[in-house]
Short mmCIF file of C-alpha atoms and ligand atoms in Angstrom, two decimals:
data_model
loop_
_atom_site.label_atom_id
_atom_site.label_comp_id
_atom_site.label_asym_id
_atom_site.label_seq_id
_atom_site.Cartn_x
_atom_site.Cartn_y
_atom_site.Cartn_z
CA MET A 13 10.42 7.78 40.28
CA LEU A 14 10.46 6.61 36.65
CA GLU A 15 8.65 8.85 34.16
CA PRO A 16 5.92 6.98 32.25
CA MET A 17 7.02 6.27 28.64
CA LYS A 18 5.59 8.90 26.29
CA GLN A 19 3.60 7.34 23.45
CA MET A 20 4.32 8.60 19.98
CA SER A 21 1.36 10.16 18.21
CA THR A 22 0.81 8.32 14.96
CA ILE A 23 -0.55 10.32 12.05
CA SER A 24 -2.61 9.03 9.16
CA LEU A 25 -1.39 10.05 5.69
CA ASP A 26 -4.58 11.26 4.09
CA GLY A 27 -4.28 10.27 0.43
CA ARG A 28 -7.91 11.06 -0.26
CA SER A 29 -7.62 14.76 0.67
CA LEU A 30 -4.27 15.11 -1.06
CA ALA A 31 -5.65 13.50 -4.25
CA ALA A 32 -8.62 15.92 -4.17
CA LEU A 33 -6.20 18.84 -3.83
CA LEU A 34 -4.09 17.59 -6.74
CA GLN A 35 -7.17 17.05 -8.88
CA GLU A 36 -8.27 20.63 -8.23
CA GLU A 37 -4.81 21.84 -9.34
CA GLU A 38 -5.03 19.59 -12.41
CA ARG A 39 -8.48 21.03 -13.28
CA HIS A 40 -7.11 24.60 -13.06
CA TYR A 41 -4.03 23.69 -15.06
CA LEU A 42 -6.12 22.20 -17.86
CA SER A 43 -8.78 24.92 -18.03
CA HIS A 44 -6.04 27.57 -18.09
CA LEU A 45 -4.27 25.92 -21.05
CA LEU A 46 -7.51 25.24 -22.92
CA ASN A 47 -8.55 28.89 -22.50
CA ALA A 48 -5.16 30.19 -23.57
CA HIS A 49 -4.65 27.94 -26.61
CA GLN A 50 -6.82 26.33 -29.27
CA LEU A 51 -6.06 22.75 -28.24
CA PRO A 52 -8.21 19.61 -28.39
CA LYS A 53 -9.30 18.27 -24.99
CA PRO A 54 -7.13 15.50 -23.54
CA LYS A 55 -8.56 12.05 -24.06
CA LEU A 56 -7.84 8.78 -22.23
CA CYS A 57 -8.89 5.39 -23.61
CA VAL A 58 -9.02 2.52 -21.17
CA ILE A 59 -9.13 -1.02 -22.49
CA LEU A 60 -10.95 -3.38 -20.18
CA ILE A 61 -11.00 -7.06 -21.07
CA GLY A 62 -13.51 -9.33 -19.36
CA ASP A 63 -15.76 -8.73 -16.37
CA LEU A 64 -13.52 -8.91 -13.29
CA ALA A 65 -15.51 -6.94 -10.68
CA ALA A 66 -12.45 -5.20 -9.18
CA SER A 67 -11.22 -4.16 -12.64
CA LEU A 68 -14.65 -2.73 -13.52
CA THR A 69 -14.56 -0.63 -10.34
CA TYR A 70 -10.99 0.58 -10.97
CA VAL A 71 -11.62 1.66 -14.57
CA ASN A 72 -14.79 3.52 -13.59
CA THR A 73 -12.95 5.30 -10.78
CA LYS A 74 -10.25 6.42 -13.24
CA LYS A 75 -12.89 7.57 -15.78
CA VAL A 76 -14.77 9.63 -13.17
CA ALA A 77 -11.53 11.21 -11.89
CA CYS A 78 -10.48 12.18 -15.43
CA GLU A 79 -13.88 13.67 -16.21
CA LYS A 80 -13.84 15.75 -13.03
CA VAL A 81 -10.65 17.40 -14.25
CA GLY A 82 -11.96 17.95 -17.80
CA ILE A 83 -10.36 14.97 -19.54
CA GLU A 84 -12.49 12.91 -21.89
CA ALA A 85 -12.33 9.26 -20.85
CA GLU A 86 -13.62 6.31 -22.83
CA ILE A 87 -13.75 2.70 -21.68
CA LEU A 88 -13.40 0.16 -24.49
CA HIS A 89 -14.84 -3.00 -23.02
CA LEU A 90 -13.71 -6.16 -24.82
CA GLU A 91 -15.11 -9.61 -24.09
CA GLY A 92 -13.04 -11.93 -21.91
CA GLN A 93 -12.90 -14.42 -24.82
CA CYS A 94 -11.47 -11.89 -27.30
CA SER A 95 -8.14 -12.74 -28.91
CA GLN A 96 -4.77 -11.13 -28.21
CA LYS A 97 -4.76 -10.08 -31.91
CA GLN A 98 -7.99 -8.12 -31.36
CA VAL A 99 -6.45 -6.32 -28.37
CA ILE A 100 -3.31 -5.50 -30.35
CA GLU A 101 -5.34 -4.19 -33.31
CA THR A 102 -7.42 -2.02 -30.97
CA LEU A 103 -4.23 -0.59 -29.45
CA GLN A 104 -2.71 0.07 -32.87
CA LYS A 105 -5.82 2.09 -33.86
CA LEU A 106 -5.62 4.12 -30.66
CA ASN A 107 -1.89 4.71 -31.19
CA LYS A 108 -2.67 6.25 -34.61
CA ASP A 109 -5.58 8.42 -33.37
CA PRO A 110 -4.20 11.96 -32.86
CA LEU A 111 -7.11 12.82 -30.55
CA VAL A 112 -6.26 10.01 -28.10
CA HIS A 113 -3.45 11.15 -25.79
CA GLY A 114 -3.44 8.44 -23.14
CA ILE A 115 -3.98 4.68 -23.33
CA LEU A 116 -4.28 2.30 -20.45
CA VAL A 117 -4.88 -1.48 -20.44
CA GLN A 118 -6.46 -2.60 -17.19
CA LEU A 119 -4.56 -5.49 -15.62
CA PRO A 120 -4.69 -8.39 -14.98
CA LEU A 121 -5.34 -9.72 -18.48
CA PRO A 122 -7.30 -12.94 -19.02
CA PRO A 123 -5.22 -16.15 -18.93
CA GLY A 124 -3.46 -16.91 -22.21
CA MET A 125 -2.69 -13.29 -23.07
CA ASP A 126 0.90 -12.10 -22.97
CA THR A 127 0.98 -8.98 -20.81
CA ALA A 128 4.42 -7.77 -22.00
CA THR A 129 3.50 -8.08 -25.69
CA ILE A 130 0.26 -6.16 -25.16
CA LEU A 131 1.81 -3.42 -23.02
CA ASP A 132 4.68 -2.98 -25.47
CA THR A 133 2.17 -2.40 -28.29
CA ILE A 134 1.06 0.87 -26.66
CA ASP A 135 2.76 3.99 -28.05
CA PRO A 136 5.22 4.78 -25.22
CA LEU A 137 4.23 8.47 -25.44
CA LYS A 138 0.60 7.51 -24.68
CA ASP A 139 1.47 4.85 -22.07
CA VAL A 140 -0.01 6.56 -19.01
CA ASP A 141 0.57 3.51 -16.79
CA GLY A 142 4.31 3.70 -17.56
CA LEU A 143 4.55 -0.04 -18.17
CA HIS A 144 5.94 -0.05 -21.76
CA CYS A 145 9.51 -1.39 -21.76
CA MET A 146 10.79 1.98 -23.04
CA ASN A 147 9.28 3.82 -20.09
CA ALA A 148 10.59 1.16 -17.70
CA GLY A 149 14.08 1.65 -19.20
CA ARG A 150 13.86 5.42 -18.94
CA LEU A 151 12.78 5.12 -15.32
CA VAL A 152 15.84 3.00 -14.53
CA LEU A 153 18.11 5.47 -16.35
CA GLY A 154 16.61 8.47 -14.56
CA ASP A 155 15.48 9.90 -17.90
CA THR A 156 12.76 12.47 -17.17
CA ARG A 157 10.94 11.59 -20.41
CA ALA A 158 9.76 8.38 -18.64
CA MET A 159 6.08 7.92 -17.88
CA ILE A 160 6.20 6.84 -14.26
CA PRO A 161 3.87 4.06 -13.02
CA CYS A 162 1.00 5.61 -11.08
CA THR A 163 1.11 3.79 -7.74
CA PRO A 164 4.85 4.35 -7.04
CA LYS A 165 4.55 7.93 -8.31
CA GLY A 166 1.60 8.51 -5.96
CA ILE A 167 3.56 7.12 -3.00
CA VAL A 168 6.51 9.42 -3.68
CA ARG A 169 4.15 12.39 -4.05
CA MET A 170 2.54 11.52 -0.72
CA LEU A 171 5.90 11.30 1.07
CA GLN A 172 6.93 14.65 -0.43
CA HIS A 173 3.65 16.31 0.55
CA TYR A 174 4.05 15.19 4.17
CA LYS A 175 7.72 16.25 4.09
CA ILE A 176 8.91 12.76 4.98
CA GLU A 177 12.67 12.77 4.39
CA THR A 178 13.94 10.02 2.09
CA THR A 179 17.54 11.10 1.42
CA GLY A 180 19.91 8.76 3.22
CA LYS A 181 17.02 6.83 4.77
CA HIS A 182 16.51 3.09 4.66
CA VAL A 183 13.36 2.13 2.79
CA ALA A 184 12.18 -1.49 2.95
CA ILE A 185 9.70 -2.42 0.22
CA ILE A 186 7.88 -5.74 0.54
CA GLY A 187 6.90 -6.87 -2.98
CA ARG A 188 8.87 -6.66 -6.24
CA SER A 189 6.11 -6.46 -8.88
CA SER A 190 6.66 -4.45 -12.07
CA ILE A 191 3.79 -2.10 -11.26
CA VAL A 192 4.53 -1.33 -7.60
CA GLY A 193 7.59 -2.59 -5.72
CA ARG A 194 10.25 -2.58 -8.42
CA PRO A 195 9.55 0.86 -9.94
CA LEU A 196 9.18 2.26 -6.42
CA SER A 197 12.59 0.84 -5.52
CA ILE A 198 14.06 2.76 -8.47
CA LEU A 199 12.31 6.04 -7.64
CA MET A 200 13.37 5.80 -4.01
CA SER A 201 17.01 4.96 -4.69
CA HIS A 202 17.74 7.14 -7.74
CA GLN A 203 19.36 10.54 -7.51
CA ALA A 204 17.58 11.65 -10.70
CA TRP A 205 14.18 10.98 -9.08
CA LYS A 206 15.36 12.65 -5.86
CA GLY A 207 14.71 9.54 -3.73
CA ASN A 208 18.34 9.08 -2.61
CA SER A 209 17.34 6.31 -0.18
CA THR A 210 18.99 3.00 0.58
CA VAL A 211 16.44 0.44 -0.56
CA SER A 212 15.82 -3.15 0.50
CA LEU A 213 13.55 -4.79 -2.06
CA LEU A 214 12.00 -7.77 -0.29
CA HIS A 215 9.90 -10.53 -1.82
CA SER A 216 8.51 -14.01 -1.35
CA LYS A 217 11.99 -15.60 -1.48
CA SER A 218 13.59 -13.11 0.93
CA GLU A 219 14.88 -14.42 4.23
CA ASN A 220 14.55 -12.58 7.55
CA ILE A 221 12.06 -10.04 6.23
CA GLN A 222 11.22 -8.78 9.71
CA GLU A 223 14.87 -8.19 10.55
CA MET A 224 15.16 -6.02 7.44
CA THR A 225 11.96 -4.04 7.97
CA GLN A 226 12.80 -3.45 11.64
CA GLN A 227 15.84 -1.46 10.48
CA ALA A 228 13.91 0.66 8.00
CA ASP A 229 12.84 4.28 8.36
CA ILE A 230 10.07 3.73 5.80
CA VAL A 231 8.33 0.38 5.26
CA VAL A 232 6.18 -0.12 2.16
CA ALA A 233 3.86 -3.12 2.25
CA ALA A 234 2.99 -4.27 -1.29
CA ALA A 235 2.90 -8.05 -0.99
CA GLY A 236 -0.84 -8.54 -1.45
CA ARG A 237 -1.02 -10.31 1.95
CA GLN A 238 -3.84 -9.20 4.19
CA LYS A 239 -2.62 -7.44 7.38
CA MET A 240 0.81 -9.11 7.06
CA VAL A 241 2.72 -6.14 8.50
CA ASN A 242 2.16 -5.36 12.16
CA SER A 243 4.09 -3.58 14.90
CA SER A 244 6.61 -6.45 15.07
CA TYR A 245 7.82 -5.48 11.57
CA ILE A 246 8.74 -1.89 12.36
CA LYS A 247 10.98 0.19 14.56
CA PRO A 248 9.48 2.99 16.66
CA GLY A 249 9.06 6.15 14.61
CA ALA A 250 8.96 4.42 11.22
CA VAL A 251 6.61 5.52 8.44
CA VAL A 252 4.48 2.71 6.99
CA ILE A 253 2.92 2.86 3.52
CA ASP A 254 0.18 0.34 2.82
CA VAL A 255 -0.34 -0.51 -0.84
CA GLY A 256 -2.44 -3.66 -0.43
CA ILE A 257 -6.16 -3.75 -1.16
CA HIS A 258 -8.29 -6.64 0.10
CA ARG A 259 -12.06 -6.86 0.15
CA LEU A 260 -13.33 -8.57 3.30
CA ALA A 261 -16.44 -10.74 3.57
CA ASP A 262 -18.46 -7.82 5.02
CA GLY A 263 -17.64 -5.71 1.95
CA SER A 264 -15.14 -3.46 3.75
CA LEU A 265 -11.54 -2.97 2.60
CA CYS A 266 -8.24 -3.58 4.38
CA GLY A 267 -4.61 -3.48 3.33
CA ASP A 268 -1.36 -5.37 3.88
CA VAL A 269 -0.90 -3.60 7.22
CA ASP A 270 -2.54 -4.18 10.58
CA THR A 271 -2.78 -0.45 11.22
CA ALA A 272 -4.37 -0.74 14.67
CA SER A 273 -1.16 -2.37 15.95
CA LEU A 274 0.94 0.61 14.76
CA GLN A 275 -0.78 3.22 16.93
CA GLY A 276 1.71 4.87 19.24
CA ILE A 277 4.64 3.09 17.56
CA ALA A 278 4.78 4.29 13.96
CA ALA A 279 5.24 7.97 13.18
CA ALA A 280 2.74 7.71 10.33
CA PHE A 281 0.88 5.23 8.15
CA SER A 282 -1.27 5.40 5.04
CA PRO A 283 -4.76 4.01 5.63
CA VAL A 284 -6.73 1.60 3.44
CA PRO A 285 -9.02 2.86 2.06
CA GLY A 286 -8.06 6.52 1.62
CA GLY A 287 -4.27 6.30 1.31
CA VAL A 288 -2.34 5.04 -1.71
CA GLY A 289 -5.47 4.16 -3.77
CA PRO A 290 -6.68 7.74 -4.41
CA MET A 291 -3.08 8.86 -5.03
CA THR A 292 -2.78 6.21 -7.77
CA VAL A 293 -5.88 7.58 -9.48
CA ALA A 294 -4.62 11.17 -9.17
CA MET A 295 -1.40 10.10 -10.89
CA VAL A 296 -3.33 8.47 -13.76
CA VAL A 297 -4.95 11.88 -14.32
CA GLU A 298 -1.58 13.61 -14.06
CA ASN A 299 0.04 11.22 -16.53
CA VAL A 300 -2.77 11.79 -19.07
CA LEU A 301 -2.20 15.54 -18.75
CA THR A 302 1.55 15.03 -19.12
CA ALA A 303 1.07 12.93 -22.28
CA TRP A 304 -1.33 15.56 -23.68
CA ALA A 305 0.98 18.49 -22.83
CA ARG A 306 3.99 16.74 -24.38
CA HIS A 307 1.98 16.01 -27.54
CA TYR A 308 1.21 19.72 -28.00
CA LYS A 309 4.52 20.90 -26.51
CA ALA A 310 2.60 22.77 -23.82
CA ARG A 311 3.72 23.35 -20.23
CA GLU A 312 3.57 20.05 -18.31
CA PRO A 313 1.59 19.70 -15.07
CA LYS A 314 3.63 20.09 -11.89
P1 LIG B 17 1.84 -9.01 -7.14
O1 LIG B 17 1.09 -10.23 -6.73
O2 LIG B 17 2.15 -8.79 -8.58
O3 LIG B 17 3.22 -8.97 -6.36
C1 LIG B 17 3.31 -9.26 -5.01
C2 LIG B 17 4.74 -9.24 -4.60
O4 LIG B 17 4.82 -9.51 -3.19
C3 LIG B 17 5.62 -10.26 -5.28
O5 LIG B 17 6.82 -9.64 -5.67
C4 LIG B 17 5.90 -11.32 -4.21
O6 LIG B 17 7.21 -11.85 -4.32
C5 LIG B 17 5.75 -10.52 -2.93
N1 LIG B 17 5.24 -11.34 -1.83
C6 LIG B 17 4.14 -12.10 -1.80
N2 LIG B 17 4.01 -12.70 -0.60
C7 LIG B 17 5.05 -12.30 0.15
C8 LIG B 17 5.47 -12.56 1.47
N3 LIG B 17 4.77 -13.35 2.28
N4 LIG B 17 6.60 -11.97 1.89
C9 LIG B 17 7.32 -11.15 1.10
N5 LIG B 17 6.95 -10.86 -0.15
C10 LIG B 17 5.83 -11.43 -0.63
O7 LIG B 17 1.04 -7.79 -6.52
P2 LIG B 17 0.98 -6.22 -6.90
O8 LIG B 17 0.26 -6.07 -8.18
O9 LIG B 17 2.30 -5.59 -6.71
O10 LIG B 17 -0.01 -5.72 -5.74
C11 LIG B 17 0.29 -5.89 -4.38
C12 LIG B 17 -0.89 -5.43 -3.57
O11 LIG B 17 -1.12 -4.06 -3.83
C13 LIG B 17 -2.21 -6.11 -3.89
O12 LIG B 17 -2.99 -6.21 -2.71
C14 LIG B 17 -2.88 -5.16 -4.87
O13 LIG B 17 -4.29 -5.27 -4.86
C15 LIG B 17 -2.43 -3.84 -4.32
N6 LIG B 17 -2.35 -2.74 -5.28
C16 LIG B 17 -2.85 -1.56 -4.88
C17 LIG B 17 -2.74 -0.46 -5.70
C18 LIG B 17 -3.29 0.84 -5.24
O14 LIG B 17 -3.48 1.75 -6.03
N7 LIG B 17 -3.52 0.99 -3.93
C19 LIG B 17 -2.15 -0.58 -6.96
C20 LIG B 17 -1.60 -1.80 -7.32
C21 LIG B 17 -1.70 -2.89 -6.48
#
């Protein structure tokens, strides 16, 4: 008689608990250094332009996370109608302020503003989002002085924590944005960043996306398309990372992955909410501490 097929047990990659653990380590790290040395507290300044509800939520979440760890965090809220010149002048002041160690401009910017010009105004040493062209270049070159963008960094940290092997594996990333897909493709493929994977970077012009993802050991969904990825996109035993965030009419959140369809097929998936989102915030905190430690030539966080 035929044995019934054994179903794989699918685990959920708990970004919320891992982020809480990392934040506790970050709090200890900071209080230890502040007790041992006469150093000013780290300070993050976040520039928020306009009143986009999602942006307001994100900046507040980052502020609360920083404060929990002992970092001072200030939100500079500029009106949506402010000029690009005003934003640039604000950044130049923050660049010069020796007591500001991290600067972040919440994206997206209002229409008419040039994102690259504004991001490149930030002092690269204070650029905790890692989006200044110098940090992007250092990331590509595998130069460890790079500030690494928070979402890709959080994904890599999550894979490492769960001991998900990446060396020699095929990673398919859906989405090639400068803040998620592209920097992640570099981290995952580079020897210097210990990714060592073979990466397929897929996007809106890619053909046969499903054929590519079905061959992948790790699939990262970062297309901004609600529940686009389902079981037909993956091979049995694959790990699926969901980057997407979508607010539904009932106020709940979902991602780019139809996670219910992965049960018993995927080895693991990151949930939305509670997966990549909290890891991104934990990496903002870590990058502020890194910028602060580098400024005072102190030991960097792990
Ligand atoms: P983006 O709009 O800048 O980029 C989307 C990318 O997906 C583009 O490269 C595009 O070519 C590709 N794409 C779009 N439709 C596609 C399709 N049908 N097939 C294949 N590729 C397609 O978005 P982003 O800023 O990278 O964000 C992506 C998603 O991740 C959004 O839902 C966003 O809210 C979310 N996000 C989450 C976090 C977090 O911390 N969890 C951080 C950043 C972004």
